[in-house]
CSV table of C-alpha atoms in Angstrom, one decimal:
chain,number,residue,atom,x,y,z
A,1,MET,CA,20.7,-32.3,51.6
A,2,LYS,CA,21.2,-30.6,54.9
A,3,SER,CA,24.4,-28.8,53.7
A,4,HIS,CA,22.6,-27.3,50.8
A,5,LEU,CA,19.7,-26.3,53.0
A,6,LYS,CA,22.1,-24.5,55.4
A,7,THR,CA,23.7,-22.6,52.5
A,8,PHE,CA,20.2,-21.5,51.3
A,9,ILE,CA,19.2,-20.4,54.8
A,10,ASP,CA,22.4,-18.4,55.2
A,11,TYR,CA,21.7,-16.8,51.8
A,12,LEU,CA,18.2,-15.7,52.9
A,13,GLY,CA,19.5,-14.1,56.1
A,14,ASN,CA,22.8,-12.6,54.9
A,15,GLU,CA,22.2,-11.7,51.2
A,16,LYS,CA,18.4,-11.4,50.9
A,17,LYS,CA,18.2,-9.7,54.4
A,18,ARG,CA,15.0,-11.6,55.3
A,19,SER,CA,13.8,-11.2,58.8
A,20,ALA,CA,14.7,-13.8,61.5
A,21,ASN,CA,11.0,-15.0,61.6
A,22,THR,CA,10.9,-15.4,57.8
A,23,VAL,CA,14.2,-17.4,57.7
A,24,GLU,CA,13.0,-19.6,60.5
A,25,SER,CA,9.7,-20.3,58.6
A,26,TYR,CA,11.6,-21.3,55.5
A,27,LYS,CA,13.9,-23.6,57.5
A,28,ARG,CA,11.1,-25.3,59.3
A,29,ASP,CA,9.1,-25.9,56.1
A,30,LEU,CA,12.1,-27.3,54.2
A,31,ASP,CA,13.3,-29.5,57.2
A,32,TYR,CA,9.8,-31.2,57.1
A,33,PHE,CA,9.8,-31.6,53.4
A,34,LEU,CA,13.3,-33.0,53.0
A,35,GLN,CA,12.7,-35.4,55.8
A,36,PHE,CA,9.5,-36.5,54.0
A,37,ALA,CA,11.4,-36.9,50.7
A,38,ALA,CA,14.1,-39.0,52.4
A,39,GLU,CA,11.5,-41.3,53.8
A,40,GLN,CA,10.1,-41.6,50.3
A,41,GLY,CA,13.5,-42.8,49.0
A,42,ALA,CA,15.2,-39.5,47.9
A,43,GLN,CA,18.6,-39.7,49.4
A,44,SER,CA,20.0,-36.6,47.7
A,45,LEU,CA,18.6,-33.4,46.2
A,46,GLN,CA,19.2,-35.0,42.7
A,47,ASP,CA,16.8,-37.7,43.7
A,48,VAL,CA,13.9,-35.4,44.5
A,49,GLN,CA,11.3,-35.4,41.8
A,50,ARG,CA,8.0,-33.7,41.2
A,51,HIS,CA,6.0,-36.6,42.6
A,52,HIS,CA,7.8,-36.3,45.9
A,53,ILE,CA,6.6,-32.7,46.2
A,54,ALA,CA,3.1,-33.6,45.1
A,55,ARG,CA,2.9,-36.4,47.6
A,56,TYR,CA,4.1,-34.0,50.3
A,57,MET,CA,1.4,-31.4,49.4
A,58,ASN,CA,-1.2,-34.2,49.6
A,59,TYR,CA,0.2,-35.3,52.9
A,60,LEU,CA,-0.1,-31.8,54.4
A,61,LYS,CA,-3.7,-31.6,53.2
A,62,GLN,CA,-4.6,-35.0,54.6
A,63,LYS,CA,-3.1,-33.8,57.9
A,64,GLY,CA,-5.6,-31.0,57.9
A,65,ARG,CA,-3.1,-28.2,57.5
A,66,ALA,CA,-4.5,-24.8,56.7
A,67,VAL,CA,-4.4,-23.5,53.2
A,68,ALA,CA,-2.0,-20.8,54.3
A,69,THR,CA,0.4,-23.4,55.7
A,70,VAL,CA,0.3,-25.4,52.5
A,71,SER,CA,0.8,-22.3,50.4
A,72,ARG,CA,3.8,-21.1,52.5
A,73,SER,CA,5.4,-24.6,52.2
A,74,THR,CA,4.9,-24.4,48.4
A,75,VAL,CA,6.7,-21.0,48.3
A,76,SER,CA,9.5,-22.3,50.5
A,77,ILE,CA,10.1,-25.4,48.4
A,78,ARG,CA,10.0,-23.5,45.1
A,79,ALA,CA,12.4,-20.8,46.4
A,80,PHE,CA,14.9,-23.5,47.6
A,81,PHE,CA,15.0,-25.4,44.3
A,82,GLN,CA,15.2,-22.2,42.3
A,83,TYR,CA,18.2,-21.3,44.4
A,84,CYS,CA,19.8,-24.7,43.9
A,85,VAL,CA,19.4,-24.5,40.1
A,86,ARG,CA,20.9,-21.0,40.0
A,87,GLU,CA,23.9,-22.2,42.1
A,88,GLY,CA,24.5,-25.2,39.8
A,89,VAL,CA,23.6,-27.8,42.5
A,90,LEU,CA,20.7,-29.0,40.3
A,91,LEU,CA,20.3,-29.1,36.5
A,92,GLN,CA,16.5,-29.1,36.7
A,93,ASP,CA,13.9,-27.7,39.1
A,94,PRO,CA,11.4,-30.3,40.2
A,95,SER,CA,9.1,-27.6,41.6
A,96,ILE,CA,8.8,-25.7,38.3
A,97,TYR,CA,5.2,-26.6,37.7
A,98,MET,CA,4.0,-26.5,41.3
A,99,GLU,CA,0.7,-24.6,41.8
A,100,THR,CA,0.3,-22.5,44.9
A,101,PRO,CA,-3.0,-23.2,46.6
A,102,LYS,CA,-5.4,-20.2,46.4
A,103,GLN,CA,-5.9,-18.6,49.8
A,104,GLU,CA,-9.2,-17.1,50.9
A,105,LYS,CA,-8.4,-13.4,51.6
A,106,LYS,CA,-9.5,-12.6,55.0
A,107,LEU,CA,-9.9,-9.0,56.2
A,108,PRO,CA,-7.7,-8.2,59.2
A,109,ALA,CA,-9.6,-7.9,62.5
A,110,VAL,CA,-9.6,-4.3,63.8
A,111,LEU,CA,-10.8,-2.7,67.0
A,112,THR,CA,-13.1,0.3,67.0
A,113,ILE,CA,-11.7,3.6,68.2
A,114,GLU,CA,-13.6,3.1,71.5
A,115,GLU,CA,-12.2,-0.4,72.0
A,116,VAL,CA,-8.7,0.9,71.3
A,117,GLY,CA,-9.3,3.5,74.0
A,118,GLN,CA,-10.4,0.8,76.5
A,119,LEU,CA,-7.3,-1.3,75.8
A,120,LEU,CA,-4.9,1.6,76.1
A,121,GLU,CA,-6.5,2.6,79.5
A,122,ALA,CA,-6.1,-0.9,80.9
A,123,PRO,CA,-2.5,-0.8,82.3
A,124,ALA,CA,-2.2,0.6,85.9
A,125,THR,CA,0.6,3.2,85.7
A,126,LYS,CA,1.5,3.4,89.3
A,127,LEU,CA,4.2,0.8,89.0
A,128,PRO,CA,7.2,0.8,86.6
A,129,ALA,CA,5.9,-2.2,84.7
A,130,GLY,CA,2.5,-0.5,84.2
A,131,ARG,CA,4.2,2.6,82.8
A,132,ARG,CA,6.1,0.3,80.4
A,133,ASP,CA,3.0,-1.5,79.3
A,134,LYS,CA,1.1,1.7,78.8
A,135,ALA,CA,4.0,3.1,76.7
A,136,MET,CA,4.2,0.0,74.6
A,137,LEU,CA,0.5,-0.1,73.7
A,138,GLU,CA,0.5,3.7,73.0
A,139,VAL,CA,3.5,3.3,70.7
A,140,LEU,CA,2.0,0.4,68.8
A,141,TYR,CA,-1.2,2.3,68.1
A,142,ALA,CA,0.5,5.6,67.4
A,143,THR,CA,3.0,4.2,64.8
A,144,GLY,CA,1.5,0.9,63.5
A,145,ILE,CA,4.9,-0.9,63.9
A,146,ARG,CA,5.0,-4.6,64.2
A,147,VAL,CA,5.4,-6.2,67.7
A,148,SER,CA,8.8,-7.6,66.5
A,149,GLU,CA,9.8,-4.0,65.7
A,150,LEU,CA,8.5,-2.7,69.0
A,151,ILE,CA,10.5,-5.0,71.1
A,152,SER,CA,13.6,-4.4,68.9
A,153,LEU,CA,13.6,-0.7,69.6
A,154,ASN,CA,16.5,0.8,71.6
A,155,ALA,CA,16.3,3.9,73.7
A,156,ALA,CA,18.5,5.6,71.1
A,157,ASP,CA,15.8,5.0,68.4
A,158,LEU,CA,13.6,7.7,70.0
A,159,ASN,CA,13.5,11.4,69.3
A,160,LEU,CA,10.8,12.7,71.5
A,161,ALA,CA,11.7,16.3,70.9
A,162,MET,CA,11.1,16.0,67.2
A,163,GLY,CA,8.3,13.4,67.6
A,164,PHE,CA,9.4,10.4,65.7
A,165,ILE,CA,11.0,6.9,66.1
A,166,HIS,CA,13.6,5.2,64.0
A,167,CYS,CA,12.5,1.7,63.1
A,168,ALA,CA,14.8,-1.0,61.4
A,169,GLY,CA,11.8,-2.9,60.0
A,170,ASN,CA,11.6,-6.2,58.2
A,171,ALA,CA,14.4,-7.2,55.8
A,172,ARG,CA,16.3,-4.4,57.6
A,173,LYS,CA,14.4,-1.6,55.8
A,174,GLU,CA,14.8,1.5,57.9
A,175,ARG,CA,12.0,4.0,58.2
A,176,ILE,CA,11.2,7.1,60.3
A,177,ILE,CA,7.7,7.1,61.7
A,178,PRO,CA,5.9,10.1,63.3
A,179,LEU,CA,5.1,9.7,67.0
A,180,GLY,CA,2.0,11.4,68.4
A,181,ARG,CA,2.0,13.7,71.4
A,182,VAL,CA,0.1,11.3,73.6
A,183,ALA,CA,2.5,8.4,72.9
A,184,ALA,CA,5.5,10.7,73.4
A,185,LYS,CA,4.1,11.8,76.7
A,186,PHE,CA,3.7,8.2,78.1
A,187,LEU,CA,7.1,7.2,76.6
A,188,ASP,CA,8.7,10.2,78.4
A,189,GLU,CA,7.0,9.1,81.7
A,190,TYR,CA,8.3,5.5,81.2
A,191,LEU,CA,11.8,6.7,80.5
A,192,THR,CA,12.0,9.0,83.5
A,193,GLU,CA,9.9,7.1,86.1
A,194,GLY,CA,9.7,3.5,84.9
A,195,ARG,CA,12.7,2.2,83.0
A,196,PRO,CA,15.4,3.5,85.4
A,197,LEU,CA,13.8,1.3,88.1
A,198,MET,CA,13.8,-1.7,85.9
A,199,VAL,CA,17.5,-1.5,84.9
A,200,LYS,CA,19.7,-4.1,86.7
A,201,ALA,CA,22.9,-2.6,87.9
A,202,GLU,CA,24.9,-5.7,87.0
A,203,GLN,CA,23.9,-5.6,83.3
A,204,GLN,CA,23.8,-3.1,80.5
A,205,CYS,CA,20.9,-3.2,78.1
A,206,ASP,CA,20.2,-0.8,75.3
A,207,ALA,CA,16.6,-2.1,74.8
A,208,LEU,CA,13.9,0.5,75.2
A,209,PHE,CA,11.4,-1.9,76.8
A,210,LEU,CA,12.7,-4.1,79.6
A,211,ASN,CA,11.2,-7.1,81.3
A,212,HIS,CA,11.4,-7.8,85.0
A,213,HIS,CA,14.9,-9.3,84.5
A,214,GLY,CA,16.2,-6.0,83.2
A,215,ALA,CA,16.6,-7.6,79.7
A,216,ARG,CA,14.8,-6.9,76.4
A,217,MET,CA,11.1,-7.6,76.4
A,218,THR,CA,10.3,-10.7,74.3
A,219,ARG,CA,7.5,-11.2,71.8
A,220,GLN,CA,6.0,-13.9,73.9
A,221,GLY,CA,6.2,-11.7,77.0
A,222,PHE,CA,4.4,-8.8,75.3
A,223,TRP,CA,1.8,-11.1,73.8
A,224,LYS,CA,0.9,-12.3,77.3
A,225,LEU,CA,0.5,-8.8,78.5
A,226,MET,CA,-1.7,-7.8,75.6
A,227,LYS,CA,-4.0,-10.7,76.2
A,228,LYS,CA,-4.2,-9.8,79.9
A,229,TYR,CA,-5.1,-6.2,79.1
A,230,ALA,CA,-7.7,-7.2,76.5
A,231,ARG,CA,-9.4,-9.3,79.1
A,232,GLN,CA,-9.3,-6.4,81.6
A,233,ALA,CA,-10.8,-4.1,79.0
A,234,GLN,CA,-13.5,-6.7,78.4
A,235,ILE,CA,-13.0,-6.7,74.7
A,236,GLY,CA,-15.0,-9.5,73.2
A,237,LYS,CA,-13.1,-9.7,69.9
A,238,GLU,CA,-10.2,-12.0,69.2
A,239,ILE,CA,-7.0,-10.1,69.8
A,240,ALA,CA,-3.8,-10.9,67.8
A,241,PRO,CA,-0.3,-9.4,68.0
A,242,HIS,CA,-1.0,-7.3,64.9
A,243,THR,CA,-4.5,-6.0,66.1
A,244,LEU,CA,-3.3,-2.6,67.0
A,245,ARG,CA,-1.2,-2.4,63.7
A,246,HIS,CA,-4.3,-3.2,61.7
A,247,SER,CA,-6.4,-0.8,63.7
A,248,PHE,CA,-3.8,2.0,63.2
A,249,ALA,CA,-4.0,1.6,59.4
A,250,ALA,CA,-7.8,1.3,59.2
A,251,HIS,CA,-8.4,4.3,61.4
A,252,LEU,CA,-5.9,6.5,59.5
A,253,LEU,CA,-7.6,5.6,56.2
A,254,GLU,CA,-11.1,6.1,57.6
A,255,ASN,CA,-10.1,9.6,58.7
A,256,GLY,CA,-8.8,10.7,55.4
A,257,ALA,CA,-5.1,9.6,55.3
A,258,ASP,CA,-3.7,8.8,51.8
A,259,LEU,CA,-2.8,5.3,51.0
A,260,ARG,CA,0.8,6.0,50.1
A,261,SER,CA,1.5,7.6,53.4
A,262,VAL,CA,0.0,4.7,55.3
A,263,GLN,CA,2.0,2.3,53.1
A,264,GLU,CA,5.2,4.1,54.0
A,265,MET,CA,4.5,4.1,57.7
A,266,LEU,CA,3.6,0.4,57.8
A,267,GLY,CA,6.7,-0.4,55.8
A,268,HIS,CA,4.9,-2.3,53.1
A,269,SER,CA,7.0,-2.8,49.9
A,270,ASP,CA,3.9,-3.4,47.8
A,271,ILE,CA,0.9,-1.0,48.0
A,272,SER,CA,-1.5,-3.9,47.3
A,273,THR,CA,-0.7,-5.1,50.8
A,274,THR,CA,-1.9,-1.8,52.2
A,275,GLN,CA,-5.0,-1.7,50.0
A,276,ILE,CA,-6.7,-4.5,52.0
A,277,TYR,CA,-7.4,-1.9,54.7
A,278,MET,CA,-9.5,0.0,52.2
A,279,HIS,CA,-12.1,-2.7,52.4
A,280,LEU,CA,-12.5,-2.1,56.1
A,281,THR,CA,-13.3,1.6,55.5
A,282,LYS,CA,-16.1,1.0,52.9
A,283,PRO,CA,-19.0,1.2,55.3
A,284,ARG,CA,-17.6,4.5,56.7
A,285,MET,CA,-17.0,5.8,53.1
A,286,LYS,CA,-20.7,5.1,52.3
A,287,ASP,CA,-21.8,7.1,55.4
A,288,VAL,CA,-19.5,10.0,54.4
A,289,TYR,CA,-20.8,10.0,50.9
A,290,GLU,CA,-24.4,10.0,52.0
A,291,SER,CA,-23.9,12.8,54.4
A,292,ALA,CA,-21.7,15.0,52.1
A,293,HIS,CA,-22.8,14.5,48.5
A,294,PRO,CA,-25.5,17.0,47.6
A,295,ARG,CA,-27.5,14.5,45.5
A,296,ALA,CA,-27.0,11.4,47.6
A,297,ASN,CA,-30.4,11.4,49.3
A,298,LEU,CA,-32.7,13.3,47.0
A,299,THR,CA,-36.2,12.0,47.0
């Protein structure tokens, strides 16, 4: 079973061009399931039956796993067995009638424009690390890119003169994203007065944002910094790695940006993913309507 799993994981990364995080999630889900199935008596993929999958789903629920976790596991298992049937490893797909648990759609948490301002002002820019942190936060809010995309940026991905960045994106989908003047200003200061002091002479690194070792900033390292600055800014809301990305989208739509442009900047393949931010702007839309429509408040 492990050999077929490895082939499937290679297929996701090499042919389907899934991101490293997505591939790792599939692998983790399937490792757990195949181990469970083996403990239930399935010694090969041909032995896996629908009841093995059903028992595993019940097992996850009994363990108190979140609906999102169970749903993701369902997707992983279904994709794996569909692949095995296509490749001729299996004649029948034991997951064919699986139902995906319905997830409650939660609106993403966003910051107000004032809270974003407080967060962006938190880094002290006298030291190189502070200049780096300021630039990272400004770029996140200016472009809406993911944290994984932020730390993957190389210095060569910037064009400050033209005001844009080149982003590889998920599934290696490339996109060009506008960069505001404020973010460009702090990036320029970091590149001239911060990054050169963080480069280690003994190593060469193309990464735009460096850690104190002179190597590429990690996702975990950035997350620690963001939580620190949220505390300093005394933001009472729960902060997540995508908080500035969500705030970027919501604020653009609230101020009149069209949905297709926001979709393109975020790198969403399906516009329905972008539409969720429209729900966050409804209170604002009502205020605009009542203040602008000539017959909104007639008495």
